[in-house]
Amino acid sequence: MNKINVNDILTSYDKENLTIATVCSHSSLQIFNGAKKEGFKTIGISVGEKKKFYDAFPLGKPDEFFIVEKYKDILKYTNELREKNAIVIPHGSFVEYLGAEKFLTFNIPTFGNRDVLLWESDRGKERIWLEGAGLTMPMEIKNPKEIDMPVIVKYHGAKGGKGFFIAKTYNEFLRRIKKDKPFTIQEFVMGTRYYLHYFYSPIQNNAYKLSKGSIQLLSMDRRDETTIDEVQRLGSIAELEEIGIHPTFVVTGNIPIVMRESLLPKVFDMGAAVVEKSLNLFGGIIGSFCLETVVTEDLEFKVFEISARIVAGTNPYTFGSPYSELIQPDMSTGRRIAQEIKFAAKNKLLDKILT
Ligand code: AMP
């Protein structure tokens, strides 16, 4: 695979007139809103037609729509996007719609380090990274016959938790498993979930300092997942399972949350360790990332996943969170990304945050 030479592309860019582009989905309202607040022009890449609901949100509407027939066609229009000095902000849906391989060859300067994809999309590599950073992950059960506690079974590449199930015994596992799909079995961690939204700047030293650059904690959320989060309205899970109704983990929204303050030192320790390890493994994660955690009754964190870009859980905070308000009023993750690009453009450091 040819690596994109960002510096080559950037030489033709008018750095005073950069445009921020993303796909119209996921966290795009927040990204456009944040970019506008920092004075950028914005482009919304949309499939088929301009999405009508943006008219109802003028402060989150892109200045221009870039219509493609299907997402993969974005690759055909890179010249047009370059003429507009476009910098792309990838979000979860962007990478999913384009496909990981195509995303890696997408010839437009992109915020963040694309190499991180190889480390987060492979559950084995993700474990090497996170455990290598000293984080505790849920135990993995290699042999289903050894299930002797509640476990969660996850299909590889399943979107939004689709198809995941809980089993408490080997027999229950056998009844539910679809053997044609690759899967992982994890200890089901009992506790409360916190999805922690960090921002790592390799080029600014004004927050929680690391060996290079610094991290901020911008916000945290809890995902609202159906049907697991509301299933008790109908009866206990055991009762429902008896009649063949099983809880599911499909994300439908996000709920704002804060954490007891005494846990924050640990939150920063974990974020810092993940970044330091990423610097050793693949040149470093850049910008927003999210650690998905469960806090146990012993107040220990178990981290079950990392997302290496802006997550939809930042959407409750278009106008800031209880944490980002303590950094700068009215600062969302989308705005923080725009600020980083502005700072880098001003200081000729764009190649340090774009790939
Ligand atoms: P994931 O695709 O790994 O983000 O998992 C989807 C959802 O399953 C999460 O948002 C959690 O609600 C739940 N989950 C995942 N892993 C675990 C675990 N090891 N223990 C408890 N719940 C989990």
Coordinates of C-alpha atoms and ligand atoms in Angstrom, one line a residue:
M1 CA 0.0 0.0 0.0
N2 CA 1.4 3.4 -0.9
K3 CA 1.7 5.7 2.0
I4 CA 0.2 9.1 1.5
N5 CA 2.7 11.9 1.5
V6 CA 0.9 14.6 3.3
N7 CA 3.7 17.2 2.9
D8 CA 3.5 16.8 -0.9
I9 CA -0.3 17.5 -0.9
L10 CA 0.1 20.3 1.6
T11 CA 2.6 22.2 -0.6
S12 CA -0.3 23.0 -3.0
Y13 CA -2.6 24.2 -0.2
D14 CA -3.5 27.7 0.7
K15 CA -2.9 27.5 4.5
E16 CA -4.8 30.7 5.1
N17 CA -7.9 29.2 3.5
L18 CA -8.2 25.7 4.9
T19 CA -11.6 23.9 4.8
I20 CA -12.8 21.3 7.2
A21 CA -14.6 18.4 5.6
T22 CA -16.4 15.4 7.0
V23 CA -19.1 12.9 6.1
C24 CA -22.6 14.1 7.1
S25 CA -23.3 11.6 9.9
H26 CA -22.1 10.6 13.4
S27 CA -20.7 13.8 14.9
S28 CA -20.7 16.0 11.9
L29 CA -23.1 18.7 13.4
Q30 CA -20.6 19.1 16.2
I31 CA -17.5 19.1 13.9
F32 CA -19.0 21.7 11.6
N33 CA -20.2 23.9 14.5
G34 CA -16.7 23.7 16.1
A35 CA -14.9 24.5 12.8
K36 CA -17.2 27.5 12.2
K37 CA -16.5 28.8 15.7
E38 CA -12.8 28.8 14.8
G39 CA -13.4 30.6 11.5
F40 CA -13.1 27.6 9.0
K41 CA -15.2 27.0 6.0
T42 CA -16.8 23.6 6.1
I43 CA -17.8 20.9 3.6
G44 CA -20.3 18.2 4.2
I45 CA -19.8 15.1 2.2
S46 CA -23.2 13.5 1.6
V47 CA -24.5 10.6 -0.3
G48 CA -27.2 11.0 -2.9
E49 CA -28.6 14.4 -1.8
K50 CA -28.0 17.2 0.6
K51 CA -29.5 16.1 4.0
K52 CA -32.5 18.2 4.7
F53 CA -32.3 18.2 8.5
Y54 CA -29.2 20.4 8.4
D55 CA -31.4 23.3 7.4
A56 CA -33.0 23.1 10.9
F57 CA -29.5 23.5 12.5
P58 CA -27.9 26.6 10.9
L59 CA -25.0 26.6 13.3
G60 CA -24.2 23.0 12.5
K61 CA -24.8 23.1 8.8
P62 CA -21.8 22.9 6.5
D63 CA -21.2 25.9 4.2
E64 CA -21.2 23.6 1.2
F65 CA -22.4 20.1 0.5
F66 CA -20.3 17.8 -1.6
I67 CA -22.6 15.2 -3.0
V68 CA -21.4 11.7 -4.1
E69 CA -23.4 8.8 -5.3
K70 CA -21.9 6.3 -2.8
Y71 CA -19.3 6.8 -0.1
K72 CA -16.6 4.9 -2.0
D73 CA -16.9 7.6 -4.8
I74 CA -15.3 10.0 -2.4
L75 CA -12.0 8.6 -3.6
K76 CA -12.8 9.8 -7.2
Y77 CA -13.1 13.4 -6.1
T78 CA -9.9 14.0 -4.3
N79 CA -8.8 16.6 -6.8
E80 CA -11.9 18.7 -6.2
L81 CA -11.4 18.4 -2.4
R82 CA -7.8 19.4 -2.7
E83 CA -8.7 22.4 -4.7
K84 CA -10.8 23.5 -1.8
N85 CA -7.8 23.0 0.6
A86 CA -9.8 20.4 2.4
I87 CA -8.7 18.7 5.6
V88 CA -10.8 15.7 6.5
I89 CA -11.9 14.9 10.0
P90 CA -12.6 11.1 10.1
H91 CA -15.2 9.8 12.5
G92 CA -16.4 6.3 13.1
S93 CA -19.0 6.3 10.3
F94 CA -16.5 7.9 7.9
V95 CA -14.1 5.0 8.3
E96 CA -16.9 2.4 8.3
Y97 CA -18.5 3.7 5.1
L98 CA -15.3 4.0 3.2
G99 CA -13.8 0.7 4.5
A100 CA -10.5 0.6 6.4
E101 CA -8.4 -0.2 3.3
K102 CA -9.8 2.6 1.2
F103 CA -9.5 5.0 4.1
L104 CA -5.8 4.2 4.3
T105 CA -5.3 5.2 0.6
F106 CA -7.6 8.2 0.7
N107 CA -5.4 10.9 -0.7
I108 CA -6.5 14.0 1.3
P109 CA -4.8 15.3 4.5
T110 CA -6.7 13.6 7.3
F111 CA -6.7 14.6 11.0
G112 CA -5.0 12.0 13.1
N113 CA -2.6 9.1 12.6
R114 CA -4.1 6.6 10.2
D115 CA -1.7 3.8 11.2
V116 CA -3.7 3.5 14.5
L117 CA -6.5 1.7 12.5
L118 CA -4.3 -1.4 12.3
W119 CA -4.0 -1.4 16.1
E120 CA -7.5 -0.8 17.1
S121 CA -9.3 -2.9 14.5
D122 CA -7.5 -6.1 15.4
R123 CA -8.6 -7.3 18.9
G124 CA -5.2 -9.1 19.4
K125 CA -3.2 -6.0 18.6
E126 CA -5.5 -3.8 20.6
R127 CA -4.8 -6.0 23.6
I128 CA -1.0 -5.8 23.1
W129 CA -1.3 -2.0 23.0
L130 CA -3.6 -1.5 26.0
E131 CA -2.2 -4.2 28.3
G132 CA 1.3 -3.1 27.2
A133 CA 0.3 0.3 28.5
G134 CA -0.4 -1.3 31.9
L135 CA -4.2 -1.1 31.6
T136 CA -6.4 -3.9 32.8
M137 CA -8.7 -5.4 30.2
P138 CA -11.5 -7.9 30.8
M139 CA -10.2 -11.5 30.8
E140 CA -10.4 -13.3 27.5
I141 CA -11.7 -16.9 27.6
K142 CA -10.1 -18.8 24.8
N143 CA -12.0 -22.1 25.2
P144 CA -15.8 -21.8 25.5
K145 CA -15.8 -25.0 27.6
E146 CA -14.1 -23.0 30.3
I147 CA -17.0 -20.5 30.7
D148 CA -17.6 -20.5 34.5
M149 CA -18.8 -16.8 34.9
P150 CA -20.9 -14.4 33.0
V151 CA -19.2 -13.6 29.6
I152 CA -20.0 -11.4 26.7
V153 CA -19.5 -12.9 23.2
K154 CA -18.5 -10.3 20.6
Y155 CA -18.4 -11.0 16.8
H156 CA -15.5 -9.4 15.1
G157 CA -16.2 -6.2 13.2
A158 CA -19.9 -6.2 14.5
K159 CA -21.3 -2.7 14.2
G160 CA -22.7 -1.0 17.3
G161 CA -22.6 -4.2 19.4
K162 CA -25.0 -6.0 17.0
G163 CA -25.4 -9.7 17.7
F164 CA -23.3 -9.6 21.0
F165 CA -24.7 -11.8 23.7
I166 CA -24.2 -12.7 27.3
A167 CA -23.7 -16.3 28.4
K168 CA -23.3 -17.7 31.9
T169 CA -22.6 -21.3 31.0
Y170 CA -21.0 -23.4 28.1
N171 CA -24.5 -24.7 27.2
E172 CA -25.9 -21.2 27.0
F173 CA -23.0 -20.3 24.7
L174 CA -23.7 -23.3 22.5
R175 CA -27.3 -22.3 22.1
R176 CA -26.6 -18.8 21.0
I177 CA -23.3 -18.9 19.1
K178 CA -23.3 -18.4 15.3
K179 CA -20.2 -20.5 14.5
D180 CA -19.7 -19.2 11.0
K181 CA -18.6 -15.8 12.3
P182 CA -15.3 -15.1 14.1
F183 CA -15.8 -14.1 17.8
T184 CA -14.1 -13.3 21.1
I185 CA -15.3 -14.3 24.5
Q186 CA -14.7 -11.8 27.3
E187 CA -15.4 -11.8 31.0
F188 CA -18.6 -9.7 31.5
V189 CA -17.4 -7.0 33.8
M190 CA -19.9 -6.0 36.5
G191 CA -19.8 -2.3 37.3
T192 CA -20.6 1.1 35.8
R193 CA -19.6 2.1 32.3
Y194 CA -17.7 5.3 31.5
Y195 CA -16.6 6.3 28.0
L196 CA -13.7 8.7 28.5
H197 CA -13.0 11.3 25.8
Y198 CA -9.4 12.5 25.6
F199 CA -7.5 14.8 23.3
Y200 CA -3.8 14.3 22.7
S201 CA -1.8 17.1 21.2
P202 CA 1.7 16.1 20.1
I203 CA 2.4 19.8 19.4
Q204 CA 1.1 21.7 22.5
N205 CA 2.4 21.5 26.0
N206 CA -0.3 23.3 27.9
A207 CA -2.2 20.4 29.6
Y208 CA -1.3 17.1 31.3
K209 CA 2.3 16.8 30.1
L210 CA 3.7 13.7 28.5
S211 CA 7.2 12.8 27.2
K212 CA 6.0 14.7 24.1
G213 CA 3.0 17.0 24.0
S214 CA 0.1 16.8 26.4
I215 CA -3.4 15.3 27.0
Q216 CA -6.7 16.8 28.0
L217 CA -9.9 15.2 29.3
L218 CA -12.7 16.9 27.3
S219 CA -15.8 14.9 28.4
M220 CA -17.3 11.5 29.2
D221 CA -20.5 9.7 28.4
R222 CA -22.4 6.6 28.9
R223 CA -23.9 4.9 25.8
D224 CA -27.6 4.1 25.8
E225 CA -27.8 0.6 24.5
T226 CA -31.0 -1.2 23.5
T227 CA -32.3 -3.5 24.7
I228 CA -29.9 -4.2 27.6
D229 CA -30.4 -0.8 29.3
E230 CA -34.2 -0.9 29.5
V231 CA -34.9 -4.6 29.5
Q232 CA -35.8 -4.7 33.2
R233 CA -39.0 -2.8 32.3
L234 CA -40.4 -6.1 31.1
G235 CA -39.0 -8.4 33.8
S236 CA -35.7 -9.9 34.9
I237 CA -33.3 -11.0 32.2
A238 CA -33.6 -14.6 33.4
E239 CA -37.4 -14.5 33.0
L240 CA -37.2 -13.1 29.6
E241 CA -34.5 -15.5 28.4
E242 CA -36.8 -18.3 29.4
I243 CA -39.2 -17.2 26.7
G244 CA -36.4 -16.6 24.2
I245 CA -36.0 -12.8 24.6
H246 CA -32.3 -11.9 24.9
P247 CA -30.8 -8.5 25.6
T248 CA -28.9 -6.8 22.8
F249 CA -26.3 -4.0 22.8
V250 CA -27.2 -1.8 19.9
V251 CA -26.2 1.9 20.6
T252 CA -29.1 4.3 20.1
G253 CA -27.8 7.4 21.9
N254 CA -25.4 8.9 24.5
I255 CA -26.0 10.2 28.0
P256 CA -23.8 12.8 29.6
I257 CA -22.0 11.8 32.8
V258 CA -19.3 12.9 35.3
M259 CA -17.2 10.8 37.5
R260 CA -16.3 11.1 41.2
E261 CA -13.3 13.4 41.3
S262 CA -11.1 11.0 43.2
L263 CA -11.0 8.8 40.1
L264 CA -9.6 11.5 37.8
P265 CA -5.9 10.8 38.6
K266 CA -6.4 7.3 37.4
V267 CA -8.2 8.6 34.3
F268 CA -5.2 10.7 33.4
D269 CA -2.7 7.9 34.2
M270 CA -4.6 5.6 31.8
G271 CA -4.8 8.2 29.0
A272 CA -1.1 9.1 29.3
A273 CA 0.0 5.5 29.3
V274 CA -2.0 4.7 26.2
V275 CA -0.5 7.6 24.3
E276 CA 3.1 6.8 25.5
K277 CA 2.7 3.2 24.4
S278 CA 1.3 4.3 21.0
L279 CA 4.4 6.5 20.5
N280 CA 6.5 3.4 20.9
L281 CA 4.3 1.1 18.8
F282 CA 3.3 3.2 15.8
G283 CA 4.5 6.8 16.0
G284 CA 1.6 7.9 18.3
I285 CA -2.1 8.4 18.3
I286 CA -3.1 12.0 17.5
G287 CA -6.1 14.1 18.6
S288 CA -9.3 12.6 20.0
F289 CA -9.6 9.1 21.4
C290 CA -11.9 7.3 23.8
L291 CA -11.3 4.6 26.3
E292 CA -14.4 2.5 26.9
T293 CA -14.3 1.4 30.6
V294 CA -16.2 -0.3 33.3
V295 CA -15.5 0.8 36.9
T296 CA -15.9 -2.1 39.4
E297 CA -17.1 -1.9 42.9
D298 CA -13.5 -1.9 44.0
L299 CA -13.1 1.3 42.0
E300 CA -10.9 -0.4 39.4
F301 CA -11.1 0.4 35.8
K302 CA -11.4 -2.3 33.2
V303 CA -10.9 -1.1 29.6
F304 CA -12.7 -3.1 27.0
E305 CA -12.1 -1.0 23.9
I306 CA -10.3 2.0 22.5
S307 CA -11.7 4.2 19.7
A308 CA -9.0 6.3 18.1
R309 CA -11.0 9.2 16.8
I310 CA -13.9 11.5 17.7
V311 CA -16.7 9.3 19.2
A312 CA -20.4 10.1 19.0
G313 CA -20.4 10.1 22.8
T314 CA -19.0 13.7 22.5
N315 CA -22.2 14.9 20.9
P316 CA -24.0 15.9 24.2
Y317 CA -21.3 18.5 24.5
T318 CA -21.6 20.8 21.5
F319 CA -21.3 23.7 23.9
G320 CA -18.8 22.2 26.3
S321 CA -18.8 19.7 29.1
P322 CA -18.3 20.0 32.9
Y323 CA -14.6 19.2 32.1
S324 CA -14.0 21.2 28.9
E325 CA -15.6 24.3 30.6
L326 CA -12.6 24.2 32.9
I327 CA -10.2 24.5 29.9
Q328 CA -12.1 27.0 27.8
P329 CA -15.8 27.9 27.8
D330 CA -17.9 26.6 24.9
M331 CA -15.4 24.0 23.7
S332 CA -16.6 20.8 22.1
T333 CA -14.3 18.0 20.8
G334 CA -15.1 19.3 17.3
R335 CA -14.0 22.7 18.2
R336 CA -10.8 21.4 19.9
I337 CA -9.9 19.6 16.7
A338 CA -10.4 22.8 14.7
Q339 CA -8.2 24.7 17.2
E340 CA -5.5 22.1 16.8
I341 CA -5.5 22.5 13.0
K342 CA -5.5 26.3 13.4
F343 CA -2.6 26.2 15.8
A344 CA -0.6 23.8 13.5
A345 CA -1.3 25.9 10.4
K346 CA -0.1 29.0 12.1
N347 CA 3.1 27.3 13.4
K348 CA 3.9 25.3 10.3
L349 CA 3.2 22.0 12.1
L350 CA 0.4 20.6 10.0
D351 CA 2.4 17.5 9.0
K352 CA 2.6 16.6 12.7
I353 CA -1.1 16.2 13.1
L354 CA -2.3 15.2 9.6
T355 CA -1.6 11.9 7.8
Ligands
AMP1 P1 -17.9 -2.9 22.3 O1 -18.3 -3.2 20.8 O2 -16.7 -3.7 22.7 O3 -17.8 -1.4 22.5 O4 -19.1 -3.4 23.2 C1 -20.5 -3.0 23.0 C2 -21.1 -2.9 24.4 O5 -21.1 -4.1 25.1 C3 -20.4 -1.9 25.3 O6 -20.8 -0.6 25.1 C4 -20.8 -2.4 26.7 O7 -22.1 -2.0 27.1 C5 -20.8 -3.9 26.5 N1 -19.5 -4.5 26.9 C6 -18.5 -4.7 26.0 N2 -17.5 -5.4 26.7 C7 -18.0 -5.6 27.9 C8 -17.4 -6.3 29.0 N3 -16.2 -7.0 29.0 N4 -18.1 -6.4 30.2 C9 -19.4 -5.8 30.3 N5 -19.9 -5.1 29.2 C10 -19.3 -5.1 28.1

